[in-house]
Each structure stands twice: as structure tokens, then as C-alpha cells.
Amino acid sequence: MEGQGSRTLLLEALQALYHHPDPQIRTAANRWLDEFQHTIEAWQVSDGVLHDSSSSLEALYFCAQTLRTKVQRDFEDLPPSAPLSLRSSLMTLLMKFCQGPATVRTQLCLAMAALAVQISAEEWGQGGVVHWLGCELGSQPEAIPVLLELLAVFPQEANSYKIAVRPERRRQFHRDLVGSVQDAFDLLRSCLNEGAPDLREQVLLAFAAWMRLSYGVPASTLASHPLVAAALAGLDSEDTFDAAVDAVTELIRYTVNGSPVDLAAHMPLVQVLVPRVMALRPRFADTVRDEEITKGMAYLFAEMGESYVDLIATGSSEALLIVEALAEVTSHPDDNISAITFNFWHHLSHALTNRGRLEQYITSEGEAAIDAERDRRIAIFHPTFELLVSLVSFRVKYPPEFESWRKDELGDFKSTRYAIADMLMDAAAVLGGQETLRLLAQPLLQVSGGIGGSWDWRTAEASLYCIRAIAKAVPSSEDVLLPQVMALLPQLPPHPQLVYTSSLTIAAFADWLGSAASAHALLPMLLQLLTNALSAPEDACAAAALAIKHICDACRKQLAESADALLIVYQQVMTGKGNFKLSADDELQLIEGLSIMVSTLPAERLSPALDALCIPILAPLQQLVAVAQQAGSSEQFSSSQYTLHIDRIANIFRYISEPEPLADLFQRMWPILKAVFNQRAGDVRTMEKLCRACKYAVRNAGRALGSVMGPLLEEVQEGYRKHHHSCLLYLASEVIKVFGADTACAGYLGTLISVLFGQTIALLTSIQDFTSQPDVADDCFLLASRCIRYCPHLLIPTTMFPPLLDCAMTGVTIQHREACRSILTFFQDVFELRKSHAVKQYRAAVDAALMPRGATLTRVLIAALVGALPESRLEEVIYVLLSLSRLYGAQAVNWAQEAAALIPSSVVTEGERMSFLQAISSATSGGDSPALTSSMEEMSDVCRRNKKVLEAVQSALQPLHLNLPSAG
């Protein structure tokens, strides 16, 4: 691309992107434009288009956006003389577009802000960039809109990571802006006094932005400042209301800035803000007003409440006025406006009940003083939270027209109910669970007088929903209201939504049913309700299955006499008898609950109960296997036909808690499971489910499995040789966890890991192999970590350990999160083993493997730190790198020096390089971890600051092939 030709191509590509009818042409144009933005020539071409008065709006916007992104990320491409001419050009363009188009002007303002970050304060002359802007634009009335937009944008970009600069320059720019707050305020005040009235909104928006940097300005100064007065006055005008809300919100946050918060020092400003915001109450009550203005007032009340919640919690008369205002917002008929206050009520509840918060504000010593103050505060706010319960609980009631709602409307209603459930728990923390239950149960107990007549199911359902929401707050000793509520449930009308909520209410109070003396007599009728509900439509039957699971768990001992009846219902469900409507997932809930319950039965009842549990599941799987054996192949069957039954078996293995009976069950099932291993060996999905089932059997039966372990591990080894399913590695890791420390198992476990690691190392020879098979990598190094933790004697002294380290180094930069984490954890476990005093016998073997690989490992870890892995993985990489440094001391520093020397000097300064190496050196002598981590993160930030820098660093640190030592 060159000059005029590039400009022509650019304009043609924009024309095609916005106007060509062929989507493929538009896609190609978009691709070309994206590539164009990364070229050096984009600077000059974009600048030329912007200065050309004949350019279209589309071209102007694209080129303004291009200049902005170039300044943000490619500024280092410019020669040293270019920044000042770029600044001059941007100022000319800003004046050209001072009256619009606004979209173009905004992009140019962002470009100017990015330029201010890129070049030092000295380049802007005495006083810095804000003073420079005032000199350049402040005296030109037509330039005031540009000046105001720049003043709004600059503080927003103060900490922007979109701008590719070194961390220290970003921090310095932030300090420069903080030092320029007074200059910014002076400019804004000047614009306020001299600008047109229609610019007041822009002034207030810019003022709000600068308030985020104004923590050094005394509150007494702000209290009488003209900009504060303008912000408060702006609340009275619809034209400036939104901007005024933003500004006043920032002023309120300013008064609680700092740690700890010194509210007394900010009191002059607080005393100006609070009365003015409270003066909005009469306007809020005017429901005729614009909804957005109502929301703005609600946000202001909520912000004031959340900011001053600790002061409000003291219960002063002035504080209660704020609480009354927030209660009015909560009572607003619009659920979205009401919900604005919910966070405040949560914070207030916490401030009233949390001992740690109370201790900060009580000077008297002793637990009694804290308890007395807590009781005093709760007594003051008790009526408020009682009112709160009534203000929100009615909102969960389904309206008559709910069945005609769209999906998104139903979703919004459910979100409202979830938020109100959380609110009710906050209220219960203040009122107590029993008192809150009394308030919420009233509607249900009142409508219960209609039994035999007509029921308002919506009122009953709403009451039950709220009662269910506070289940965790209701004491187990409650024996008055809950028995009444539970006794009513079987008498409620069978509306599906009511059945659904009734079932979930039983599930929520399962622990109460299992512990309260008055609950035992209720269990039979509630179980009958739930078993009947298994025939209800969709969600209702799913809720019933969930409730049965919770009842079986919480009431397992009380259900011994009901076990046979429950197993009969279960068998009917699983064999398709009756009118049951459970999905496969619902059936798993039943199996889980019954498995838990069956485990508590006495020995003479346990075996027949297990048979009753397993036969309906095993019989269809046996039939499936038999048909496949007769046909000589299972290809005619889908994965799901097998996994449906295997998932059920897995749940039994997972929740039967008695090892001996479970081991006996597994041994009896083994022939059929072995047949599935053979028939579906190449089917990933079936094998994953089968290994999952075996994992639970190994985990819960443990060493009771005995002789069946040999055949199981033979299947694992043979299956992995042929198909390399990662699930087989995971199953092996579970076996290692249970049996690794057992010396009697050393022979066959040693063979197992030798086969599995040997196959995997041959499979994963490049980063591309890791990327294409992340699950194999993940489970391989999970297995390796467990070997180190549970049976290092089977791995460390063997010839398998060095090539396993090589394999880990090859794949450590894999982007797959879990696989990468498994590899890093493996390295960490190796280092931990090396420094452990309890197992000194492995030190020589670890050193022999690690020392020849130390330089390469360090290089790869530094590559990961500075860009090969996402920033989200920095903490783990730093931990491993520092552990390696502490382990090998001066030698590790040498390795780091060799790797750091490879980073181009165009990317990092010598000071940055030395700071990084100093952190490594400090780690070897037990230096402070937070400071070391900060140094590591700084190096990462420097090397990731833009795409070109990142590519240069990775090209230097990551060779095409690792220089690995001989495996021998």
C-alpha cells in the first residue's frame, strides 16, 4: 500500500463494507480494513482523509477510529519527531469537527487522551496537559464543546489498559492528572460562567469524571465550590438531571473515600449534599414524572444510603429520614425501581447484625456492651424491616396474565423473585427467622379458611415461595407455624406451579423435618404428596424428585419404615409403570436420594434394598449388552442408549456410603461393566460415563474392591493403548489416590503408570499435540501429580520421570485452562517433593532430572509469564517460577538471566530487566512475596503492552523446538 493508491483502496473497501449487497464481499472488505489498521501507512492515510473536506461520514468515522487505535497501541512505531506534529494535526481536526459529527469528534478526543498518556508532561509545557488544553482552547468560545469533551475523556483514560504504555508511565499519568484537578476545576468553572446554558450538561459530566481523581481536595473547599452548587442545582432541570445525578453520586462517593473512612473530615460536604438530595422526596412521590428521572432519584437515594450505611445504622433521627426515603423507593410499583434499594437493605442488615462492624463503632469494652448496642439498633429498625417484608413479598405473586408472557418477561419475573428471596433473608437476619416466618405465613394461613371452597392458588404460592426463601433462617426448634404450614400442603389445589413450589418448600425444610420432634408425624403425608407429584407436568415432577432426594438425605434414619414403599414407587418409575413424567435427570435425583437412604438400613435389609435399587437399572443394560453380543457389534446402538443406564449406576456407586456392600455390588456388576468396556471401547462418550461410574466405586469402596481391581486396571491399560481416551487416565488417577500408598499394590500400579505415561509421552510431542488433545494433557498431569503425592516411589526413581518433565515443558504454554493448570501443578508438586524433609530419598533423583532442564524450564516459564499464557494465569505461573527460584537459588538466577537476556532491548529497558532479575534473586533468599509478585506482573505488563511487542518477545523466548536434554 502506498499513498494515493492506499487511500483509494481504503475508500473502496469502506464503500463495499457499508453498501455492497454480497455478504462475502462485505466480509472481505472488513478483513482488508482490519489489516489496514495495523499498517504503518494507516497513520498518514487516515490523517489525510480526515483533513479532506470531501470525505464521507463513513470514511471520517473509520479514519478517526483508526487514528485513535494507532495512538493507543502502535505509538512506538512513530519516529521521535512525529508526536508533536501528530498533536498539532489532532488539534486542527478537533477544531474542524468541534460542531460535529459527534461520533468523529469523540474518537479524536480519545486519540488526544491516548497521546497525553503516551508523551510525558514536560512535552505539554509548564502546568502539564490540562493547562495546555486551557491555553489552546479556553479562549475560543467555539472550542468549548471540544474542551469539555476532552476534559471528560482524560480522567476516564487515567488508568486505561487499552493504551500501550509501560506501567510506570501509566502511573505517572495518573499522578499528573491528580495534580491537575484544580486546573480542571478552574477550566470547568470558566466554561460554566462563560459557556452557553446548553453546555451545562457537558460541564457536569466532566466534573463527575474529575471527581473520581479529587480525593486530595478538602471537603470544606468542595462544600462551597461553584461546580458543586451547579451539580445540585442541575437536579432541578430535566435537561441536566442525568448529568447532575452522575456528579452528585461522585460527590457522595468522595465523602466515603479512604481507608478507614473519615466521615468527620468530610462532614462539611455531607451537610451540603444530604439535605439537597433529601429535598427530592416530594418530587419522587410525583408518579407523573418521567420514569428515567424517577430512576435517577432512586439511584441517588440508594447511593446515599449505601455510602452512609454505618452512620444510618446508629439509628439517629436524621438517619431514619433517609431510611424512610429508601422505603418509599422500595414501595414503588415498578419492580425495577424498587430493586434499586435492595443492595442498601442488604448492607443495612449486615451493619445491624455483624459483630465485626459493631466493634468498629463501639468504644465500650466487653461482649455485653456489643450485644446491648446490637439489640438497641435492631429494636430501632425492627418496624422498618417488618414494613420491608410487606413491601416486597407481594411482588412474587404471579399475575393473572402470566401464562401469556413471553420467555423474556417470565425470565424478568423470576429474576425479581430471586432478588426478593435474598431481601427476605436480609430481613430475617434482623427480625429473626421465626418472626419473619410469622409475617410470611399469614397470607397462607388466612386463605386456608377456604378449604373445601375456592382457593386463590397464586396467593398460596407466593406465600410458600417467600417461606421457602427464609428456610435457612428458621430455627430447628420452630414448632408452631411450620407444622401448620406443612400440614396444609397436601390440601392445596393441584395447580402445577403450586405443586412445584410446595415441593421445593418441602425440600428447603428437609433439615427441619429431619430434626424437629413435631415433624416426624408429617413425613408420611408429605412423602405421599411428593410421590403423587411425580406424575405432575415437567417442572412440578422435577421439583418433587428433588424434594424426595433432600428428604431421603435429611431424614434417612426416620425413613427406615418407609423404605420399602419408596422403593416400590422407584421401581414403578424406572420400569415405566404408572403415569410418571420424570426426565432422566429427575430419575438421577431419585436414585441419589434412595441410595443415601438405603445406606443407613441395617445389614439384614441393606442387601435386598440394594438389589431393589439396582435391578431396574441393570436389567435393561444387560439386555442391551446381550443383543450387541449376539449381533457381534454394538454399532446399531447409540451412546445414549448405554449412558442412560451407566449414569444411573454411577449415582448408586456415588451415594452408597458402605464400602463392603458397595464392593460386593461392584463385583457382581463387573461382568456386565467389562462387557461394556469391550463393546464400546472406541466410543468416547460411553467410556467417559463408564469411567466416571468406576471412579465413584473406587472412591467409596476403596480397598474393599480387592480382587476386581486387577481386571479393572487391565481394561484401563488395554483401552488406553488402543484409543487414548483421557477418561481412562482420570480413572487411573483415582486408583492412585486410593491405592497408591499401599505397598501391596506397587507391582500392578507401577505397570499401570508406566504404560499410561509411556503412551501419553509418545502422543504429546509438540504444543500442537497438546492443543489438539487438551483433555489427555489435563488428565495425564493430574495423574502425574497424584503419583508424586501418593506414590512417588513408583515414578521419581524410574526412567519415566525425566521424559515426563520434558513432556510437561513442551505443553506448559497450552491455552486450555485446565490442562495448563494441571501441568503447572505437576511442576509445583515436583518442587514441593524436592524440598520436603520427610522424603529426602527423592532429592537426588529430582535434581538429576531437573538440573539439566532448569535453563529451558525457566525460559519457558518466563515466556508464559510475559505473554505466552493469558494474564488470568499469571498468579499460577509466578508461583511456579518463584518456587523454582527458591529451590535452586543462584543457579536459578543464572537461568533467569540467560532467558531475560533474550528479550529484545527495544522491548524492555535495562532497568526493567534488572528489576525483574532482582525479584528472582530476592526470591532465592526468601524475599517478600507481594513485592516479588508485583515485579513479575510489571515485567508481564511491559511485554504485553501491544501486539508487536508481544510477538517480538515470544519469538525470542519460544524456539520452534525446545532444547531438551537426553531422556537418559
mmCIF file of C-alpha atoms in Angstrom, residues 693-961:
data_model
loop_
_atom_site.group_PDB
_atom_site.id
_atom_site.type_symbol
_atom_site.label_atom_id
_atom_site.label_comp_id
_atom_site.label_asym_id
_atom_site.label_seq_id
_atom_site.Cartn_x
_atom_site.Cartn_y
_atom_site.Cartn_z
ATOM 1 C CA ALA A 693 -19.045 -44.819 37.405
ATOM 2 C CA CYS A 694 -15.917 -46.854 38.179
ATOM 3 C CA LYS A 695 -14.317 -43.773 39.739
ATOM 4 C CA TYR A 696 -17.124 -43.494 42.290
ATOM 5 C CA ALA A 697 -16.892 -47.194 43.080
ATOM 6 C CA VAL A 698 -13.140 -46.911 43.663
ATOM 7 C CA ARG A 699 -13.574 -43.756 45.744
ATOM 8 C CA ASN A 700 -16.322 -45.102 48.021
ATOM 9 C CA ALA A 701 -15.491 -48.803 48.217
ATOM 10 C CA GLY A 702 -11.729 -48.296 48.295
ATOM 11 C CA ARG A 703 -9.650 -51.292 49.260
ATOM 12 C CA ALA A 704 -12.755 -53.391 49.803
ATOM 13 C CA LEU A 705 -12.833 -53.803 45.998
ATOM 14 C CA GLY A 706 -9.987 -56.272 46.364
ATOM 15 C CA SER A 707 -9.527 -58.791 43.555
ATOM 16 C CA VAL A 708 -11.632 -56.951 40.983
ATOM 17 C CA MET A 709 -9.047 -54.140 40.780
ATOM 18 C CA GLY A 710 -6.671 -56.246 38.676
ATOM 19 C CA PRO A 711 -9.175 -56.903 35.863
ATOM 20 C CA LEU A 712 -10.345 -53.262 36.016
ATOM 21 C CA LEU A 713 -6.818 -51.917 35.548
ATOM 22 C CA GLU A 714 -6.158 -54.366 32.725
ATOM 23 C CA GLU A 715 -9.139 -52.840 30.908
ATOM 24 C CA VAL A 716 -7.774 -49.356 31.600
ATOM 25 C CA GLN A 717 -4.345 -50.181 30.183
ATOM 26 C CA GLU A 718 -5.639 -52.039 27.148
ATOM 27 C CA GLY A 719 -8.235 -49.400 26.377
ATOM 28 C CA TYR A 720 -5.682 -46.588 26.603
ATOM 29 C CA ARG A 721 -3.208 -48.412 24.342
ATOM 30 C CA LYS A 722 -5.843 -48.654 21.631
ATOM 31 C CA HIS A 723 -7.851 -45.448 21.942
ATOM 32 C CA HIS A 724 -6.074 -42.925 24.245
ATOM 33 C CA HIS A 725 -9.271 -41.836 25.990
ATOM 34 C CA SER A 726 -8.421 -39.223 28.632
ATOM 35 C CA CYS A 727 -11.100 -40.565 30.957
ATOM 36 C CA LEU A 728 -9.000 -43.695 31.467
ATOM 37 C CA LEU A 729 -6.179 -41.514 32.788
ATOM 38 C CA TYR A 730 -8.597 -39.851 35.172
ATOM 39 C CA LEU A 731 -9.835 -43.213 36.436
ATOM 40 C CA ALA A 732 -6.219 -44.274 36.954
ATOM 41 C CA SER A 733 -5.566 -41.117 38.993
ATOM 42 C CA GLU A 734 -8.471 -42.044 41.277
ATOM 43 C CA VAL A 735 -6.994 -45.511 41.701
ATOM 44 C CA ILE A 736 -3.617 -43.966 42.598
ATOM 45 C CA LYS A 737 -5.293 -41.721 45.160
ATOM 46 C CA VAL A 738 -6.920 -44.689 46.907
ATOM 47 C CA PHE A 739 -4.288 -47.425 46.473
ATOM 48 C CA GLY A 740 -1.021 -45.511 45.848
ATOM 49 C CA ALA A 741 0.291 -45.766 49.406
ATOM 50 C CA ASP A 742 -0.471 -49.497 49.638
ATOM 51 C CA THR A 743 2.854 -51.304 49.111
ATOM 52 C CA ALA A 744 0.971 -54.487 48.248
ATOM 53 C CA CYS A 745 -0.327 -52.767 45.123
ATOM 54 C CA ALA A 746 3.050 -51.411 43.966
ATOM 55 C CA GLY A 747 3.517 -54.062 41.283
ATOM 56 C CA TYR A 748 0.402 -53.556 39.239
ATOM 57 C CA LEU A 749 0.258 -49.785 39.899
ATOM 58 C CA GLY A 750 3.827 -49.412 38.646
ATOM 59 C CA THR A 751 2.908 -51.255 35.472
ATOM 60 C CA LEU A 752 -0.220 -49.123 35.118
ATOM 61 C CA ILE A 753 1.520 -45.746 35.237
ATOM 62 C CA SER A 754 4.413 -46.956 33.094
ATOM 63 C CA VAL A 755 2.014 -47.926 30.328
ATOM 64 C CA LEU A 756 -0.134 -44.793 30.622
ATOM 65 C CA PHE A 757 2.745 -42.313 30.800
ATOM 66 C CA GLY A 758 4.681 -44.066 28.062
ATOM 67 C CA GLN A 759 1.714 -43.885 25.702
ATOM 68 C CA THR A 760 0.975 -40.250 26.555
ATOM 69 C CA ILE A 761 4.563 -39.033 26.164
ATOM 70 C CA ALA A 762 4.658 -40.587 22.707
ATOM 71 C CA LEU A 763 1.339 -38.919 21.918
ATOM 72 C CA LEU A 764 2.212 -35.373 23.078
ATOM 73 C CA THR A 765 5.441 -34.371 21.368
ATOM 74 C CA SER A 766 4.640 -30.766 20.403
ATOM 75 C CA ILE A 767 2.499 -27.873 21.576
ATOM 76 C CA GLN A 768 0.222 -28.602 18.614
ATOM 77 C CA ASP A 769 -0.368 -32.112 20.007
ATOM 78 C CA PHE A 770 -1.253 -30.614 23.385
ATOM 79 C CA THR A 771 -3.612 -28.101 21.792
ATOM 80 C CA SER A 772 -5.443 -30.764 19.795
ATOM 81 C CA GLN A 773 -5.756 -33.119 22.808
ATOM 82 C CA PRO A 774 -6.095 -30.900 25.890
ATOM 83 C CA ASP A 775 -8.131 -33.446 27.871
ATOM 84 C CA VAL A 776 -5.348 -36.022 27.546
ATOM 85 C CA ALA A 777 -2.796 -33.447 28.742
ATOM 86 C CA ASP A 778 -5.022 -32.393 31.626
ATOM 87 C CA ASP A 779 -5.656 -35.908 32.921
ATOM 88 C CA CYS A 780 -2.088 -37.085 32.286
ATOM 89 C CA PHE A 781 -0.599 -34.455 34.568
ATOM 90 C CA LEU A 782 -3.368 -34.825 37.119
ATOM 91 C CA LEU A 783 -2.294 -38.477 37.265
ATOM 92 C CA ALA A 784 1.366 -37.421 37.498
ATOM 93 C CA SER A 785 0.632 -35.066 40.395
ATOM 94 C CA ARG A 786 -1.217 -37.773 42.255
ATOM 95 C CA CYS A 787 1.664 -40.169 41.734
ATOM 96 C CA ILE A 788 4.008 -37.629 43.319
ATOM 97 C CA ARG A 789 1.665 -37.104 46.261
ATOM 98 C CA TYR A 790 0.610 -40.689 46.941
ATOM 99 C CA CYS A 791 3.310 -42.959 45.472
ATOM 100 C CA PRO A 792 6.455 -41.023 44.481
ATOM 101 C CA HIS A 793 8.401 -44.295 44.770
ATOM 102 C CA LEU A 794 6.606 -45.531 41.643
ATOM 103 C CA LEU A 795 7.592 -42.532 39.493
ATOM 104 C CA ILE A 796 10.531 -40.429 40.678
ATOM 105 C CA PRO A 797 13.292 -43.088 40.628
ATOM 106 C CA THR A 798 12.137 -44.517 37.298
ATOM 107 C CA THR A 799 13.259 -43.783 33.755
ATOM 108 C CA MET A 800 9.756 -42.435 33.085
ATOM 109 C CA PHE A 801 10.220 -39.290 35.208
ATOM 110 C CA PRO A 802 12.702 -37.282 33.012
ATOM 111 C CA PRO A 803 10.719 -37.649 29.761
ATOM 112 C CA LEU A 804 7.567 -36.744 31.699
ATOM 113 C CA LEU A 805 9.263 -33.469 32.695
ATOM 114 C CA ASP A 806 10.153 -32.889 29.040
ATOM 115 C CA CYS A 807 6.564 -33.505 28.056
ATOM 116 C CA ALA A 808 5.342 -31.017 30.670
ATOM 117 C CA MET A 809 7.773 -28.349 29.437
ATOM 118 C CA THR A 810 6.601 -28.883 25.877
ATOM 119 C CA GLY A 811 2.983 -28.290 26.817
ATOM 120 C CA VAL A 812 3.135 -25.731 29.622
ATOM 121 C CA THR A 813 2.066 -22.884 27.315
ATOM 122 C CA ILE A 814 -1.127 -24.656 26.248
ATOM 123 C CA GLN A 815 -4.033 -22.196 26.209
ATOM 124 C CA HIS A 816 -6.529 -24.703 27.618
ATOM 125 C CA ARG A 817 -7.035 -23.539 31.208
ATOM 126 C CA GLU A 818 -7.454 -26.882 32.985
ATOM 127 C CA ALA A 819 -4.654 -28.601 31.074
ATOM 128 C CA CYS A 820 -2.272 -25.715 31.748
ATOM 129 C CA ARG A 821 -3.212 -25.699 35.413
ATOM 130 C CA SER A 822 -2.565 -29.451 35.690
ATOM 131 C CA ILE A 823 0.920 -29.037 34.184
ATOM 132 C CA LEU A 824 1.807 -26.118 36.460
ATOM 133 C CA THR A 825 0.504 -28.041 39.461
ATOM 134 C CA PHE A 826 2.665 -31.011 38.434
ATOM 135 C CA PHE A 827 5.768 -28.819 38.435
ATOM 136 C CA GLN A 828 4.800 -27.368 41.797
ATOM 137 C CA ASP A 829 4.321 -30.840 43.261
ATOM 138 C CA VAL A 830 7.763 -31.858 41.982
ATOM 139 C CA PHE A 831 9.318 -28.796 43.662
ATOM 140 C CA GLU A 832 7.441 -29.454 46.902
ATOM 141 C CA LEU A 833 8.665 -33.039 46.926
ATOM 142 C CA ARG A 834 12.241 -31.873 46.347
ATOM 143 C CA LYS A 835 12.264 -29.530 49.334
ATOM 144 C CA SER A 836 10.295 -31.822 51.670
ATOM 145 C CA HIS A 837 12.291 -33.044 54.669
ATOM 146 C CA ALA A 838 10.002 -36.034 55.075
ATOM 147 C CA VAL A 839 11.076 -37.687 51.806
ATOM 148 C CA LYS A 840 14.768 -36.791 51.395
ATOM 149 C CA GLN A 841 15.414 -40.008 49.447
ATOM 150 C CA TYR A 842 13.951 -38.424 46.281
ATOM 151 C CA ARG A 843 16.143 -35.300 46.208
ATOM 152 C CA ALA A 844 18.953 -36.798 44.167
ATOM 153 C CA ALA A 845 16.581 -38.218 41.561
ATOM 154 C CA VAL A 846 14.664 -34.936 41.259
ATOM 155 C CA ASP A 847 17.899 -32.939 40.951
ATOM 156 C CA ALA A 848 19.266 -35.318 38.360
ATOM 157 C CA ALA A 849 16.172 -34.758 36.225
ATOM 158 C CA LEU A 850 15.605 -31.044 36.869
ATOM 159 C CA MET A 851 19.097 -29.554 36.817
ATOM 160 C CA PRO A 852 19.848 -30.334 33.142
ATOM 161 C CA ARG A 853 16.411 -28.946 32.264
ATOM 162 C CA GLY A 854 16.491 -25.897 34.535
ATOM 163 C CA ALA A 855 17.529 -23.352 31.915
ATOM 164 C CA THR A 856 14.886 -24.497 29.429
ATOM 165 C CA LEU A 857 12.184 -24.732 32.083
ATOM 166 C CA THR A 858 12.997 -21.231 33.326
ATOM 167 C CA ARG A 859 12.913 -19.877 29.788
ATOM 168 C CA VAL A 860 9.530 -21.461 29.080
ATOM 169 C CA LEU A 861 8.073 -20.208 32.370
ATOM 170 C CA ILE A 862 9.288 -16.670 31.656
ATOM 171 C CA ALA A 863 7.775 -16.913 28.170
ATOM 172 C CA ALA A 864 4.488 -17.929 29.789
ATOM 173 C CA LEU A 865 4.767 -15.021 32.223
ATOM 174 C CA VAL A 866 5.348 -12.379 29.551
ATOM 175 C CA GLY A 867 2.678 -13.347 27.090
ATOM 176 C CA ALA A 868 2.544 -16.996 26.068
ATOM 177 C CA LEU A 869 -0.273 -17.571 28.564
ATOM 178 C CA PRO A 870 -3.254 -15.316 29.314
ATOM 179 C CA GLU A 871 -2.956 -12.794 32.145
ATOM 180 C CA SER A 872 -5.558 -14.779 34.087
ATOM 181 C CA ARG A 873 -2.893 -17.456 34.624
ATOM 182 C CA LEU A 874 -0.183 -15.091 35.871
ATOM 183 C CA GLU A 875 -0.596 -15.924 39.534
ATOM 184 C CA GLU A 876 -0.016 -19.632 38.955
ATOM 185 C CA VAL A 877 2.968 -19.087 36.639
ATOM 186 C CA ILE A 878 4.586 -16.653 39.085
ATOM 187 C CA TYR A 879 4.115 -19.128 41.933
ATOM 188 C CA VAL A 880 5.862 -21.891 39.993
ATOM 189 C CA LEU A 881 8.681 -19.617 38.813
ATOM 190 C CA LEU A 882 9.355 -18.312 42.324
ATOM 191 C CA SER A 883 9.243 -21.855 43.713
ATOM 192 C CA LEU A 884 11.858 -22.947 41.179
ATOM 193 C CA SER A 885 13.993 -19.928 42.123
ATOM 194 C CA ARG A 886 13.793 -20.703 45.836
ATOM 195 C CA LEU A 887 14.644 -24.327 45.157
ATOM 196 C CA TYR A 888 17.837 -23.766 43.175
ATOM 197 C CA GLY A 889 18.997 -20.351 44.369
ATOM 198 C CA ALA A 890 21.914 -18.841 42.485
ATOM 199 C CA GLN A 891 21.644 -21.398 39.712
ATOM 200 C CA ALA A 892 18.028 -20.349 39.109
ATOM 201 C CA VAL A 893 19.130 -16.699 38.944
ATOM 202 C CA ASN A 894 21.632 -17.653 36.228
ATOM 203 C CA TRP A 895 18.907 -19.454 34.293
ATOM 204 C CA ALA A 896 16.668 -16.380 34.570
ATOM 205 C CA GLN A 897 19.487 -14.078 33.424
ATOM 206 C CA GLU A 898 20.036 -16.227 30.337
ATOM 207 C CA ALA A 899 16.329 -16.129 29.475
ATOM 208 C CA ALA A 900 15.852 -12.415 30.231
ATOM 209 C CA ALA A 901 18.848 -11.557 28.050
ATOM 210 C CA LEU A 902 16.925 -12.924 25.069
ATOM 211 C CA ILE A 903 14.185 -10.287 25.393
ATOM 212 C CA PRO A 904 14.979 -7.531 22.832
ATOM 213 C CA SER A 905 16.280 -4.253 24.244
ATOM 214 C CA SER A 906 13.668 -2.493 22.114
ATOM 215 C CA VAL A 907 11.011 -4.080 24.318
ATOM 216 C CA VAL A 908 12.404 -3.666 27.829
ATOM 217 C CA THR A 909 14.818 -1.169 29.270
ATOM 218 C CA GLU A 910 17.873 -2.338 31.144
ATOM 219 C CA GLY A 911 16.269 -1.050 34.340
ATOM 220 C CA GLU A 912 13.142 -3.106 33.776
ATOM 221 C CA ARG A 913 15.232 -6.187 33.050
ATOM 222 C CA MET A 914 17.306 -5.716 36.212
ATOM 223 C CA SER A 915 14.220 -5.111 38.359
ATOM 224 C CA PHE A 916 12.789 -8.408 37.173
ATOM 225 C CA LEU A 917 16.032 -10.293 37.835
ATOM 226 C CA GLN A 918 16.284 -8.664 41.253
ATOM 227 C CA ALA A 919 12.895 -10.146 42.092
ATOM 228 C CA ILE A 920 14.144 -13.601 41.106
ATOM 229 C CA SER A 921 17.257 -13.066 43.214
ATOM 230 C CA SER A 922 15.190 -11.885 46.182
ATOM 231 C CA ALA A 923 13.048 -14.999 45.940
ATOM 232 C CA THR A 924 16.123 -17.193 46.418
ATOM 233 C CA SER A 925 16.689 -15.560 49.813
ATOM 234 C CA GLY A 926 13.057 -15.698 50.915
ATOM 235 C CA GLY A 927 12.055 -12.187 49.855
ATOM 236 C CA ASP A 928 8.603 -10.660 50.359
ATOM 237 C CA SER A 929 6.118 -12.420 48.089
ATOM 238 C CA PRO A 930 3.721 -9.486 47.364
ATOM 239 C CA ALA A 931 6.621 -7.283 46.273
ATOM 240 C CA LEU A 932 8.070 -10.056 44.138
ATOM 241 C CA THR A 933 4.720 -10.752 42.552
ATOM 242 C CA SER A 934 4.337 -7.064 41.741
ATOM 243 C CA SER A 935 7.733 -7.044 39.981
ATOM 244 C CA MET A 936 6.780 -10.113 37.969
ATOM 245 C CA GLU A 937 3.445 -8.585 36.965
ATOM 246 C CA GLU A 938 5.227 -5.397 35.924
ATOM 247 C CA MET A 939 7.507 -7.341 33.572
ATOM 248 C CA SER A 940 4.463 -9.124 32.159
ATOM 249 C CA ASP A 941 2.694 -5.809 31.588
ATOM 250 C CA VAL A 942 5.708 -4.304 29.801
ATOM 251 C CA CYS A 943 5.995 -7.265 27.439
ATOM 252 C CA ARG A 944 2.261 -7.413 26.656
ATOM 253 C CA ARG A 945 1.708 -3.709 26.008
ATOM 254 C CA ASN A 946 0.878 -4.225 22.344
ATOM 255 C CA LYS A 947 0.699 -6.966 19.760
ATOM 256 C CA LYS A 948 4.032 -6.226 18.095
ATOM 257 C CA VAL A 949 5.909 -6.187 21.379
ATOM 258 C CA LEU A 950 4.246 -9.423 22.425
ATOM 259 C CA GLU A 951 5.189 -11.137 19.176
ATOM 260 C CA ALA A 952 8.792 -9.961 19.437
ATOM 261 C CA VAL A 953 9.117 -11.281 22.985
ATOM 262 C CA GLN A 954 7.577 -14.646 22.205
ATOM 263 C CA SER A 955 9.691 -15.054 19.078
ATOM 264 C CA ALA A 956 12.800 -14.546 21.224
ATOM 265 C CA LEU A 957 11.786 -16.762 24.134
ATOM 266 C CA GLN A 958 9.911 -19.603 22.468
ATOM 267 C CA PRO A 959 12.075 -21.553 19.998
ATOM 268 C CA LEU A 960 10.407 -23.782 17.454
ATOM 269 C CA HIS A 961 11.827 -26.799 19.264
#
